[in-house]
Amino acid sequence: MIGRLNHVAIAVPDLKAAAANYRDTLGAKISDPFDLPDHGVTTIFVELPNTKLELLHPLGEDSPIQKFLEKNPGGGMHHICYEVDDIYAARDKLEGDGMRVLGDGEPSIGAHDKPVLFLHPKDFTGTLIELEQA
Ligand code: CO
């Protein structure tokens, strides 16, 4: 069911410093920051030859990234995103297998203007998983 690794997301306490770290120290190509108010994040993408990183910083009140950074003040890996061909088919299969889809189970529009869903980390060895319809 899952296809390509679309991105690995890293929550960061200082977005500017993290972007400079990847751009200047590691020599990666990075995007401008952009806000995703529906997800409570400001994001910078780091483009690698075979995948992307998503640097996440809290945006607004009740950002899920704020809670994550309270537990992990130095930042850390937040989720990984796999591509699927059909997000509704993927959801129905996973729910049929007893996996928990976060939220109301309806896809929202993610950072690439494509539908996404998140899966409960306790069902996947402690890793929050995002599915994105490719
Ligand atoms: Co993501």
XYZ file of N, CA, C and O and ligand atoms in Angstrom:
537
model
N 0.824 -1.210 0.000
C 0.000 0.000 0.000
C 0.859 1.261 0.000
O 0.645 2.149 -0.802
N 1.847 1.346 0.936
C 2.645 2.575 0.958
C 3.656 2.553 -0.179
O 4.177 1.510 -0.573
N 3.912 3.756 -0.666
C 4.868 3.916 -1.757
C 6.092 4.675 -1.291
O 6.669 4.361 -0.250
N 6.444 5.679 -2.038
C 7.672 6.427 -1.753
C 7.614 7.141 -0.409
O 6.556 7.563 0.035
N 8.791 7.311 0.185
C 8.941 8.200 1.335
C 8.844 9.625 0.803
O 9.691 10.041 0.008
N 7.813 10.343 1.208
C 7.655 11.716 0.714
C 8.510 12.695 1.510
O 9.194 13.531 0.945
N 8.438 12.596 2.840
C 9.296 13.441 3.664
C 9.395 12.904 5.082
O 8.585 12.091 5.508
N 10.415 13.382 5.765
C 10.584 13.182 7.203
C 10.435 14.562 7.832
O 11.045 15.523 7.358
N 9.591 14.666 8.857
C 9.341 15.971 9.479
C 10.055 16.049 10.816
O 9.999 15.119 11.627
N 10.710 17.181 11.035
C 11.476 17.415 12.254
C 10.945 18.690 12.904
O 10.880 19.745 12.254
N 10.514 18.563 14.161
C 10.061 19.737 14.906
C 11.280 20.485 15.407
O 12.219 19.865 15.930
N 11.281 21.804 15.230
C 12.451 22.595 15.614
C 12.032 23.788 16.473
O 11.032 24.439 16.188
N 12.798 24.090 17.525
C 12.449 25.231 18.370
C 12.789 26.571 17.716
O 12.206 27.586 18.065
N 13.739 26.584 16.795
C 14.168 27.831 16.145
C 14.262 27.550 14.639
O 15.225 26.929 14.170
N 13.262 28.011 13.919
C 13.171 27.665 12.493
C 14.314 28.272 11.688
O 14.879 27.623 10.800
N 14.657 29.518 12.006
C 15.742 30.187 11.276
C 17.062 29.461 11.480
O 17.833 29.250 10.530
N 17.317 29.089 12.729
C 18.579 28.403 13.036
C 18.611 27.035 12.359
O 19.644 26.624 11.814
N 17.472 26.339 12.369
C 17.431 25.014 11.742
C 17.632 25.125 10.232
O 18.352 24.325 9.628
N 17.011 26.142 9.634
C 17.157 26.330 8.189
C 18.607 26.640 7.837
O 19.165 26.101 6.874
N 19.243 27.486 8.636
C 20.642 27.832 8.394
C 21.539 26.609 8.563
O 22.492 26.402 7.814
N 21.194 25.784 9.538
C 21.930 24.555 9.799
C 21.939 23.660 8.549
O 22.996 23.180 8.100
N 20.770 23.448 7.979
C 20.682 22.595 6.787
C 21.274 23.267 5.554
O 21.952 22.632 4.751
N 21.035 24.566 5.410
C 21.501 25.260 4.205
C 23.012 25.477 4.255
O 23.722 25.135 3.311
N 23.490 26.025 5.372
C 24.885 26.465 5.417
C 25.835 25.358 5.864
O 26.926 25.235 5.324
N 25.409 24.569 6.846
C 26.316 23.546 7.362
C 26.264 22.288 6.507
O 27.295 21.709 6.183
N 25.048 21.891 6.126
C 24.918 20.645 5.366
C 24.811 20.884 3.861
O 24.821 19.937 3.076
N 24.678 22.138 3.455
C 24.688 22.445 2.031
C 23.451 22.000 1.277
O 23.512 21.698 0.083
N 22.297 21.976 1.962
C 21.061 21.536 1.308
C 20.300 22.735 0.744
O 20.488 23.875 1.175
N 19.451 22.421 -0.227
C 18.566 23.438 -0.804
C 17.314 23.520 0.062
O 16.700 22.494 0.363
N 16.953 24.718 0.474
C 15.776 24.859 1.336
C 14.770 25.818 0.708
O 15.123 26.692 -0.081
N 13.501 25.638 1.093
C 12.431 26.518 0.606
C 12.304 27.726 1.515
O 12.878 27.768 2.608
N 11.522 28.696 1.075
C 11.112 29.766 1.979
C 10.143 29.180 2.998
O 9.468 28.191 2.720
N 10.027 29.824 4.178
C 9.030 29.355 5.147
C 7.616 29.636 4.646
O 7.388 30.638 3.966
N 6.703 28.736 4.955
C 5.298 29.047 4.680
C 4.418 28.491 5.790
O 4.754 27.508 6.434
N 3.308 29.173 5.989
C 2.408 28.859 7.097
C 1.305 27.912 6.639
O 0.742 28.092 5.557
N 1.013 26.945 7.491
C -0.137 26.057 7.288
C -1.035 26.217 8.510
O -0.944 25.435 9.462
N -1.893 27.239 8.499
C -2.682 27.520 9.712
C -3.572 26.348 10.130
O -3.754 26.128 11.332
N -4.098 25.600 9.168
C -4.978 24.474 9.524
C -4.240 23.401 10.316
O -4.852 22.630 11.048
N -2.911 23.315 10.125
C -2.125 22.302 10.820
C -1.340 22.902 11.996
O -0.639 22.183 12.698
N -1.440 24.225 12.176
C -0.751 24.872 13.287
C 0.761 24.848 13.152
O 1.475 24.722 14.154
N 1.246 24.968 11.922
C 2.703 24.909 11.722
C 3.178 25.938 10.699
O 2.435 26.332 9.797
N 4.415 26.355 10.884
C 5.177 27.008 9.824
C 6.228 26.004 9.378
O 6.851 25.336 10.207
N 6.388 25.887 8.071
C 7.205 24.816 7.504
C 8.278 25.380 6.588
O 8.032 26.339 5.863
N 9.435 24.763 6.640
C 10.458 24.958 5.605
C 10.806 23.577 5.075
O 11.038 22.646 5.861
N 10.807 23.436 3.765
C 11.211 22.153 3.185
C 12.686 22.172 2.840
O 13.207 23.154 2.314
N 13.339 21.080 3.149
C 14.726 20.840 2.768
C 14.669 19.806 1.650
O 14.106 18.718 1.831
N 15.194 20.167 0.490
C 15.100 19.262 -0.657
C 16.368 18.440 -0.775
O 17.460 18.980 -0.877
N 16.183 17.134 -0.718
C 17.294 16.206 -0.889
C 17.098 15.495 -2.218
O 15.995 15.494 -2.772
N 18.140 14.870 -2.740
C 17.983 14.235 -4.053
C 16.883 13.172 -4.094
O 16.244 12.991 -5.128
N 16.673 12.454 -2.996
C 15.706 11.353 -3.046
C 14.473 11.570 -2.184
O 13.555 10.757 -2.218
N 14.439 12.632 -1.375
C 13.252 12.885 -0.555
C 13.339 14.308 -0.017
O 14.152 15.110 -0.498
N 12.497 14.624 0.932
C 12.495 15.958 1.527
C 12.488 15.834 3.051
O 12.059 14.811 3.595
N 12.938 16.874 3.695
C 12.682 17.044 5.117
C 11.721 18.206 5.261
O 11.719 19.129 4.443
N 10.932 18.139 6.314
C 9.977 19.207 6.600
C 10.348 19.720 7.978
O 10.209 18.989 8.961
N 10.865 20.939 8.065
C 11.165 21.532 9.372
C 9.894 22.204 9.867
O 9.317 23.037 9.159
N 9.438 21.816 11.042
C 8.152 22.276 11.571
C 8.361 23.161 12.779
O 9.108 22.804 13.696
N 7.653 24.266 12.785
C 7.686 25.187 13.924
C 6.248 25.539 14.272
O 5.415 25.656 13.378
N 5.948 25.686 15.583
C 4.552 25.964 15.961
C 4.030 27.265 15.359
O 4.762 28.249 15.245
N 2.764 27.250 14.990
C 2.069 28.450 14.510
C 0.739 28.549 15.243
O -0.072 27.629 15.181
N 0.558 29.659 15.951
C -0.721 29.911 16.613
C -0.888 29.136 17.915
O -0.003 28.394 18.341
N -2.035 29.345 18.542
C -2.362 28.661 19.791
C -2.665 27.195 19.494
O -3.124 26.865 18.414
N -2.428 26.340 20.471
C -2.811 24.922 20.360
C -2.129 24.200 19.209
O -2.684 23.255 18.650
N -0.955 24.671 18.809
C -0.233 23.933 17.772
C 0.219 22.586 18.328
O 0.751 22.519 19.436
N 0.005 21.503 17.582
C 0.505 20.211 18.066
C 2.035 20.197 18.212
O 2.578 19.430 19.009
N 2.693 21.064 17.471
C 4.160 21.114 17.546
C 4.615 21.758 18.862
O 5.663 21.414 19.401
N 3.797 22.669 19.379
C 4.137 23.281 20.671
C 4.216 22.210 21.761
O 5.158 22.172 22.545
N 3.228 21.322 21.766
C 3.218 20.259 22.794
C 4.413 19.335 22.607
O 5.040 18.893 23.565
N 4.709 19.041 21.360
C 5.858 18.182 21.066
C 7.143 18.823 21.578
O 7.984 18.151 22.190
N 7.301 20.125 21.360
C 8.534 20.800 21.784
C 8.612 20.943 23.305
O 9.708 21.018 23.854
N 7.448 20.970 23.962
C 7.497 20.989 25.429
C 8.104 19.690 25.957
O 8.842 19.682 26.934
N 7.811 18.586 25.271
C 8.386 17.290 25.685
C 9.800 17.089 25.136
O 10.575 16.317 25.692
N 10.097 17.748 24.027
C 11.396 17.588 23.353
C 11.950 18.980 23.043
O 11.913 19.430 21.892
N 12.468 19.656 24.066
C 12.820 21.082 23.873
C 13.877 21.337 22.804
O 13.901 22.414 22.217
N 14.721 20.367 22.554
C 15.739 20.562 21.524
C 15.252 20.251 20.124
O 15.994 20.391 19.151
N 13.993 19.822 20.007
C 13.450 19.399 18.715
C 13.653 17.905 18.520
O 14.240 17.220 19.361
N 13.146 17.390 17.427
C 13.305 15.962 17.147
C 12.387 15.521 16.036
O 11.574 16.301 15.521
N 12.527 14.246 15.646
C 11.707 13.729 14.552
C 10.243 13.697 14.970
O 9.916 13.164 16.030
N 9.393 14.266 14.162
C 7.972 14.374 14.502
C 7.128 13.350 13.758
O 6.272 12.705 14.341
N 7.316 13.207 12.463
C 6.580 12.190 11.701
C 7.307 11.866 10.414
O 8.218 12.588 9.998
N 6.878 10.753 9.807
C 7.363 10.432 8.469
C 6.152 10.295 7.562
O 5.063 9.914 8.004
N 6.332 10.660 6.313
C 5.206 10.702 5.376
C 5.458 9.766 4.209
O 6.468 9.900 3.506
N 4.526 8.844 4.029
C 4.571 7.916 2.904
C 3.498 8.289 1.890
O 2.403 8.742 2.258
N 3.791 8.040 0.646
C 2.805 8.287 -0.408
C 1.917 7.058 -0.597
O 2.375 5.921 -0.489
N 0.651 7.336 -0.861
C -0.292 6.280 -1.241
C -1.021 6.733 -2.506
O -1.159 7.933 -2.758
N -1.502 5.770 -3.271
C -2.210 6.110 -4.514
C -3.612 6.635 -4.229
O -4.092 7.528 -4.915
N -4.270 6.023 -3.248
C -5.675 6.352 -2.990
C -5.855 6.462 -1.483
O -5.831 5.448 -0.765
N -6.006 7.673 -0.985
C -6.010 7.872 0.467
C -7.267 7.295 1.115
O -7.227 6.830 2.251
N -8.381 7.293 0.393
C -9.606 6.732 0.974
C -9.505 5.205 1.060
O -9.909 4.609 2.062
N -8.955 4.591 0.030
C -8.769 3.138 0.068
C -7.795 2.768 1.182
O -8.005 1.787 1.915
N -6.739 3.569 1.337
C -5.753 3.309 2.395
C -6.412 3.430 3.766
O -6.228 2.583 4.643
N -7.198 4.493 3.953
C -7.871 4.693 5.240
C -8.801 3.518 5.554
O -8.804 2.987 6.665
N -9.598 3.118 4.564
C -10.574 2.061 4.825
C -9.878 0.749 5.166
O -10.312 0.017 6.061
N -8.788 0.462 4.468
C -8.028 -0.755 4.756
C -7.447 -0.704 6.175
O -7.548 -1.659 6.941
N -6.845 0.442 6.517
C -6.212 0.564 7.840
C -7.247 0.498 8.953
O -7.036 -0.181 9.960
N -8.358 1.185 8.775
C -9.394 1.136 9.807
C -9.958 -0.280 9.924
O -10.244 -0.746 11.029
N -10.075 -0.951 8.810
C -10.527 -2.345 8.822
C -9.575 -3.249 9.583
O -9.991 -4.258 10.170
N -8.305 -2.885 9.581
C -7.288 -3.648 10.320
C -7.161 -3.183 11.770
O -6.252 -3.614 12.483
N -8.031 -2.251 12.192
C -8.020 -1.803 13.586
C -7.032 -0.696 13.875
O -6.784 -0.379 15.038
N -6.452 -0.106 12.850
C -5.504 0.991 13.064
C -6.290 2.277 13.308
O -7.387 2.455 12.781
N -5.700 3.168 14.102
C -6.389 4.417 14.436
C -5.928 5.552 13.529
O -4.732 5.860 13.479
N -6.895 6.144 12.847
C -6.636 7.333 12.040
C -6.952 8.535 12.927
O -8.001 8.571 13.576
N -6.048 9.496 13.010
C -6.253 10.634 13.905
C -7.319 11.582 13.353
O -7.584 11.622 12.159
N -7.897 12.366 14.274
C -8.921 13.336 13.880
C -10.216 12.637 13.527
O -10.530 11.573 14.064
N -10.958 13.235 12.622
C -12.280 12.681 12.278
C -12.197 11.639 11.160
O -13.221 11.180 10.668
N -10.993 11.299 10.760
C -10.837 10.268 9.736
C -10.971 10.777 8.312
O -10.795 10.022 7.362
N -11.264 12.076 8.189
C -11.355 12.654 6.846
C -10.024 13.295 6.488
O -9.433 14.007 7.307
N -9.532 13.088 5.275
C -8.265 13.703 4.875
C -8.350 15.226 4.933
O -9.404 15.800 4.645
N -7.243 15.849 5.332
C -7.139 17.307 5.229
C -6.102 17.613 4.156
O -5.428 16.718 3.653
N -6.001 18.890 3.821
C -5.058 19.274 2.763
C -3.717 19.613 3.409
O -3.649 20.468 4.293
N -2.685 18.917 2.974
C -1.372 19.054 3.590
C -0.497 20.082 2.894
O -0.966 20.905 2.100
N 0.772 19.998 3.177
C 1.736 21.008 2.739
C 1.913 21.067 1.228
O 2.405 22.057 0.703
N 1.524 20.031 0.522
C 1.703 20.035 -0.938
C 0.374 20.140 -1.663
O 0.245 19.689 -2.804
N -0.641 20.673 -0.951
C -1.988 20.798 -1.535
C -2.558 19.450 -1.938
O -3.337 19.357 -2.890
N -2.168 18.420 -1.215
C -2.697 17.081 -1.473
C -3.324 16.546 -0.203
O -2.931 16.948 0.900
N -4.294 15.627 -0.323
C -4.948 15.121 0.879
C -4.014 14.259 1.730
O -3.272 13.428 1.199
N -4.091 14.485 3.046
C -3.247 13.743 3.988
C -4.083 13.225 5.158
O -5.126 13.777 5.493
N -3.575 12.174 5.778
C -4.128 11.611 7.006
C -2.959 11.273 7.920
O -1.854 10.993 7.439
N -3.232 11.260 9.229
C -2.205 10.854 10.189
C -2.669 9.606 10.933
O -3.853 9.477 11.251
N -1.729 8.718 11.208
C -2.009 7.440 11.879
C -1.388 7.451 13.273
O -0.289 7.987 13.470
N -2.086 6.836 14.193
C -1.678 6.876 15.598
C -0.303 6.229 15.797
O -0.087 5.090 15.378
N 0.620 6.948 16.462
C 1.968 6.390 16.637
C 1.988 5.072 17.416
O 2.863 4.237 17.185
N 1.015 4.873 18.314
C 1.032 3.623 19.090
C 0.732 2.412 18.225
O 1.024 1.279 18.610
N 0.140 2.623 17.066
C -0.114 1.498 16.158
C 1.076 1.219 15.240
O 1.059 0.225 14.499
N 2.075 2.107 15.258
C 3.213 1.964 14.331
C 4.533 2.201 15.054
O 5.293 3.126 14.729
N 4.771 1.364 16.055
C 6.037 1.340 16.792
C 6.540 2.734 17.170
O 7.708 3.056 17.000
N 5.595 3.552 17.680
C 6.001 4.825 18.241
C 6.269 5.924 17.247
O 6.810 6.969 17.623
N 5.890 5.724 15.984
C 6.158 6.737 14.976
C 4.848 7.277 14.406
O 4.012 6.506 13.933
N 4.686 8.585 14.489
C 3.538 9.226 13.848
C 3.722 9.140 12.341
O 4.779 9.544 11.813
N 2.713 8.602 11.660
C 2.811 8.407 10.213
C 1.787 9.290 9.511
O 0.626 9.339 9.897
N 2.262 10.002 8.497
C 1.394 10.775 7.611
C 1.290 10.014 6.293
O 2.301 9.512 5.788
N 0.095 9.918 5.780
C -0.098 9.376 4.431
C -0.508 10.524 3.531
O -1.371 11.324 3.891
N 0.116 10.603 2.379
C -0.237 11.650 1.409
C -0.599 10.999 0.091
O 0.127 10.130 -0.393
N -1.724 11.412 -0.442
C -2.105 10.873 -1.759
C -1.178 11.480 -2.810
O -1.120 12.700 -2.975
N -0.466 10.637 -3.502
C 0.562 11.130 -4.444
C -0.093 11.680 -5.708
O -1.160 11.264 -6.087
Co 4.330 16.119 6.929
